[in-house]
Short mmCIF file of C-alpha atoms and ligand atoms in Angstrom, two decimals:
data_model
loop_
_atom_site.label_atom_id
_atom_site.label_comp_id
_atom_site.label_asym_id
_atom_site.label_seq_id
_atom_site.Cartn_x
_atom_site.Cartn_y
_atom_site.Cartn_z
CA MET X 1 144.07 155.45 30.34
CA LYS X 2 140.81 156.98 29.18
CA LYS X 3 139.16 155.62 26.04
CA ASN X 4 139.68 158.86 24.16
CA LYS X 5 143.36 158.97 24.89
CA ILE X 6 143.88 155.34 23.83
CA ARG X 7 141.87 155.96 20.65
CA LYS X 8 143.96 158.98 19.65
CA LYS X 9 147.25 157.30 20.41
CA ILE X 10 146.53 154.08 18.50
CA ILE X 11 145.03 155.89 15.50
CA GLU X 12 148.20 157.98 15.32
CA ILE X 13 150.44 154.90 15.37
CA ARG X 14 148.29 153.15 12.79
CA LYS X 15 148.55 156.12 10.43
CA GLY X 16 152.30 155.68 10.42
CA LEU X 17 152.25 152.03 9.29
CA ASP X 18 153.64 151.23 5.88
CA SER X 19 151.54 149.23 3.44
CA LYS X 20 153.95 146.30 3.49
CA THR X 21 153.38 145.79 7.20
CA VAL X 22 149.61 146.12 6.76
CA ASP X 23 149.71 143.50 3.98
CA SER X 24 151.94 141.10 5.83
CA ASN X 25 149.97 141.34 9.10
CA SER X 26 146.69 140.98 7.21
CA ARG X 27 147.98 137.85 5.48
CA LYS X 28 149.02 136.29 8.79
CA ILE X 29 145.68 137.13 10.35
CA LEU X 30 143.85 135.65 7.35
CA LYS X 31 145.72 132.38 7.85
CA LYS X 32 144.86 132.25 11.54
CA LEU X 33 141.20 133.02 10.84
CA PHE X 34 140.76 130.43 8.10
CA ARG X 35 142.38 127.77 10.30
CA MET X 36 139.86 128.27 13.09
CA GLU X 37 137.16 125.67 13.42
CA GLU X 38 134.54 128.31 14.30
CA PHE X 39 135.26 130.18 11.10
CA ARG X 40 135.60 127.12 8.84
CA ARG X 41 132.19 125.91 9.94
CA ALA X 42 130.63 129.34 9.45
CA LYS X 43 128.23 129.69 6.53
CA LYS X 44 127.02 133.24 7.08
CA VAL X 45 129.80 135.68 7.78
CA MET X 46 129.73 139.42 8.14
CA PHE X 47 132.99 141.26 7.45
CA TYR X 48 133.87 144.92 7.66
CA SER X 49 135.14 146.88 4.71
CA SER X 50 138.70 147.82 5.63
CA PHE X 51 140.06 151.27 4.93
CA GLY X 52 143.29 153.11 5.65
CA ASN X 53 145.70 150.91 7.58
CA GLU X 54 143.09 148.70 9.21
CA VAL X 55 143.71 144.96 8.98
CA SER X 56 142.68 144.31 5.41
CA THR X 57 139.64 142.10 4.87
CA GLU X 58 139.77 142.12 1.07
CA LYS X 59 141.47 138.74 0.63
CA MET X 60 139.38 137.25 3.41
CA ILE X 61 136.20 138.30 1.63
CA GLU X 62 137.44 136.95 -1.73
CA LYS X 63 138.41 133.66 -0.17
CA SER X 64 135.12 133.34 1.71
CA LEU X 65 133.17 133.93 -1.50
CA LYS X 66 135.25 131.26 -3.25
CA LEU X 67 134.48 128.87 -0.40
CA LYS X 68 130.78 129.59 -1.03
CA LYS X 69 130.17 131.23 2.31
CA GLN X 70 127.44 133.86 2.40
CA VAL X 71 129.24 137.17 2.84
CA PHE X 72 127.71 140.33 4.26
CA LEU X 73 129.14 143.82 4.64
CA PRO X 74 127.86 146.73 6.72
CA LYS X 75 126.00 149.54 5.07
CA ILE X 76 125.14 152.67 7.02
CA LEU X 77 121.44 153.38 6.56
CA LYS X 78 119.73 156.09 8.62
CA GLY X 79 122.71 156.18 10.95
CA LYS X 80 122.66 152.45 11.60
CA ILE X 81 124.65 149.45 10.46
CA VAL X 82 122.62 147.22 8.17
CA PRO X 83 124.18 144.01 6.82
CA VAL X 84 123.93 143.58 3.07
CA GLN X 85 124.88 140.41 1.25
CA ILE X 86 127.48 140.69 -1.50
CA GLU X 87 128.48 138.26 -4.21
CA ASN X 88 131.40 140.17 -5.63
CA LEU X 89 133.84 142.76 -4.29
CA LYS X 90 133.37 144.80 -7.47
CA GLU X 91 129.80 145.71 -6.59
CA LEU X 92 130.86 147.99 -3.73
CA VAL X 93 130.35 151.75 -3.82
CA LEU X 94 131.79 154.56 -1.70
CA GLY X 95 129.59 155.18 1.31
CA LYS X 96 129.57 157.36 4.39
CA PHE X 97 133.06 158.13 5.78
CA GLY X 98 134.59 157.13 2.42
CA ILE X 99 134.28 153.44 3.22
CA LEU X 100 133.28 150.98 0.50
CA GLU X 101 129.89 149.48 1.08
CA PRO X 102 127.31 147.41 -0.81
CA LYS X 103 124.53 148.95 -2.83
CA VAL X 104 121.17 148.55 -1.17
CA THR X 105 119.80 146.09 -3.67
CA MET X 106 120.52 143.02 -1.57
CA GLU X 107 119.74 144.47 1.80
CA CYS X 108 118.93 141.75 4.30
CA ARG X 109 117.07 142.24 7.50
CA LEU X 110 118.57 139.18 9.12
CA ARG X 111 117.33 137.93 12.40
CA PRO X 112 119.87 138.52 15.19
CA ALA X 113 120.74 134.82 15.42
CA ASP X 114 121.41 134.40 11.72
CA PHE X 115 125.12 135.14 11.44
CA ASP X 116 127.63 132.49 12.42
CA VAL X 117 130.54 134.90 12.64
CA ILE X 118 130.90 138.68 12.61
CA ILE X 119 134.34 140.11 11.87
CA VAL X 120 134.64 143.41 13.69
CA PRO X 121 137.04 146.31 13.14
CA GLY X 122 138.45 148.27 16.03
CA VAL X 123 140.90 150.94 17.02
CA ALA X 124 142.07 149.11 20.15
CA PHE X 125 141.36 145.89 22.03
CA ASP X 126 142.63 144.39 25.27
CA LYS X 127 143.51 140.77 26.01
CA ASN X 128 140.10 140.17 27.45
CA CYS X 129 138.59 141.19 24.12
CA ASN X 130 137.16 144.56 25.12
CA ARG X 131 137.01 146.96 22.20
CA ILE X 132 137.35 150.63 21.35
CA GLY X 133 135.99 151.84 18.01
CA PHE X 134 136.03 155.21 16.31
CA GLY X 135 133.93 156.69 19.10
CA LYS X 136 130.47 156.68 17.59
CA GLY X 137 129.22 153.40 18.98
CA TYR X 138 127.98 152.08 15.61
CA PHE X 139 129.19 148.55 16.24
CA ASP X 140 128.08 148.55 19.89
CA ARG X 141 124.54 149.34 18.83
CA PHE X 142 124.60 146.73 16.08
CA LEU X 143 126.35 143.96 18.01
CA LYS X 144 124.17 144.12 21.09
CA THR X 145 121.42 142.32 19.15
CA GLN X 146 123.71 139.75 17.52
CA LYS X 147 124.30 136.23 18.80
CA ALA X 148 127.11 135.43 16.35
CA LYS X 149 130.71 134.79 17.31
CA LYS X 150 132.34 138.19 17.27
CA ILE X 151 135.91 138.25 16.07
CA GLY X 152 137.98 141.43 16.22
CA LEU X 153 140.98 141.86 13.93
CA ALA X 154 143.95 144.03 14.87
CA HIS X 155 147.63 144.67 14.39
CA SER X 156 149.39 143.65 17.61
CA PHE X 157 150.19 147.26 18.59
CA GLN X 158 146.43 147.81 18.82
CA ILE X 159 146.31 145.51 21.87
CA VAL X 160 146.49 147.71 24.94
CA LYS X 161 146.82 146.80 28.58
CA LYS X 162 143.31 147.60 29.70
CA ILE X 163 140.25 149.12 28.10
CA PRO X 164 137.87 150.84 30.52
CA ALA X 165 134.76 149.30 28.95
CA GLY X 166 131.45 151.05 29.56
CA LYS X 167 127.98 149.57 29.79
CA PHE X 168 127.33 149.90 26.05
CA ASP X 169 130.61 148.36 24.96
CA VAL X 170 130.12 144.92 23.46
CA PRO X 171 133.19 142.69 23.93
CA MET X 172 134.52 140.32 21.27
CA ASP X 173 134.63 136.54 21.74
CA LEU X 174 138.02 136.49 20.06
CA VAL X 175 140.63 138.94 18.88
CA ILE X 176 143.17 137.90 16.25
CA THR X 177 146.46 139.73 15.66
CA GLU X 178 149.42 138.68 13.50
CA LYS X 179 151.00 137.30 16.68
CA ASN X 180 148.23 136.03 18.93
CA ILE X 181 144.69 134.86 19.33
CA PHE X 182 142.99 136.23 22.45
CA ARG X 183 139.83 134.65 23.79
CA LYS X 184 137.45 136.35 26.11
CA ALA X 185 137.71 134.76 29.54
CA ARG X 186 134.55 132.97 30.44
CA ILE X 187 133.41 133.46 33.97
CA GLU X 188 132.02 130.20 35.28
CA ALA X 189 128.80 130.44 37.19
CA HIS X 190 128.95 128.98 40.68
CA GLU X 191 125.69 128.42 42.45
P1 ADP Q 201 133.15 153.23 20.17
O1 ADP Q 201 132.54 151.94 20.61
O2 ADP Q 201 132.97 153.54 18.72
O3 ADP Q 201 134.56 153.37 20.64
P2 ADP Q 201 131.82 154.50 22.37
O4 ADP Q 201 131.77 153.16 23.02
O5 ADP Q 201 132.59 155.56 23.06
O6 ADP Q 201 132.36 154.41 20.88
O7 ADP Q 201 130.31 154.96 22.13
C1 ADP Q 201 130.02 156.18 21.49
C2 ADP Q 201 128.69 156.68 21.93
O8 ADP Q 201 127.63 155.81 21.56
C3 ADP Q 201 128.63 156.81 23.45
O9 ADP Q 201 128.05 158.05 23.77
C4 ADP Q 201 127.76 155.66 23.85
O10 ADP Q 201 127.07 155.92 25.06
C5 ADP Q 201 126.82 155.53 22.67
N1 ADP Q 201 126.30 154.16 22.58
C6 ADP Q 201 127.01 153.07 22.31
N2 ADP Q 201 126.24 151.96 22.33
C7 ADP Q 201 125.00 152.39 22.65
C8 ADP Q 201 123.75 151.72 22.83
N3 ADP Q 201 123.66 150.40 22.72
N4 ADP Q 201 122.69 152.49 23.13
C9 ADP Q 201 122.79 153.82 23.26
N5 ADP Q 201 123.94 154.49 23.09
C10 ADP Q 201 125.03 153.81 22.79
MG1 MG Q 202 132.14 151.29 22.46
#
């Protein structure tokens, strides 16, 4: 299936979710995430600000702040994702697309290697951790410079058979759903 068709179909299904399912899936995904060694070790973590029926990151952010991790959220500045550190969920303001984002006061121009983990939203993923977003390529452009572990979060119906990834699409290292953890297959180099 073409990317556009998958995007439309999954967005439509996600719209129909009830908030109980979103909450319960998000809680299960939180547990899986906080049990992972890669995440537990992480000191600098970038989350996304969830909206609509996306897997909710609110509790994950609260918990990370309590655990004294450095938490960053994306802010759209001049059409680009810029990570901004936050210390409290209450300091967020409505940004572009009606998504909560930090004020610019703590804007950080982090070096690409500075994050340990980046938690990435998505419309659809496949089992090999390819990703489809909202169709604007914001995360592709941001992630291409980032060395961090990239973890996508999704409800299990957002996992599709195969995503026809293009040259700009940045795959995730891991995708977590309420049912599974998918890891990107590593192709071993043979001389
Ligand atoms: P999404 O990842 O949000 O699903 P797409 O992958 O379809 O969206 O990308 C949307 C647009 O952004 C495409 O036209 C794509 O070519 C462009 N794009 C994505 N990443 C880059 C990049 N690194 N450099 C230039 N253009 C890019
Ligand atoms: Mg893409």
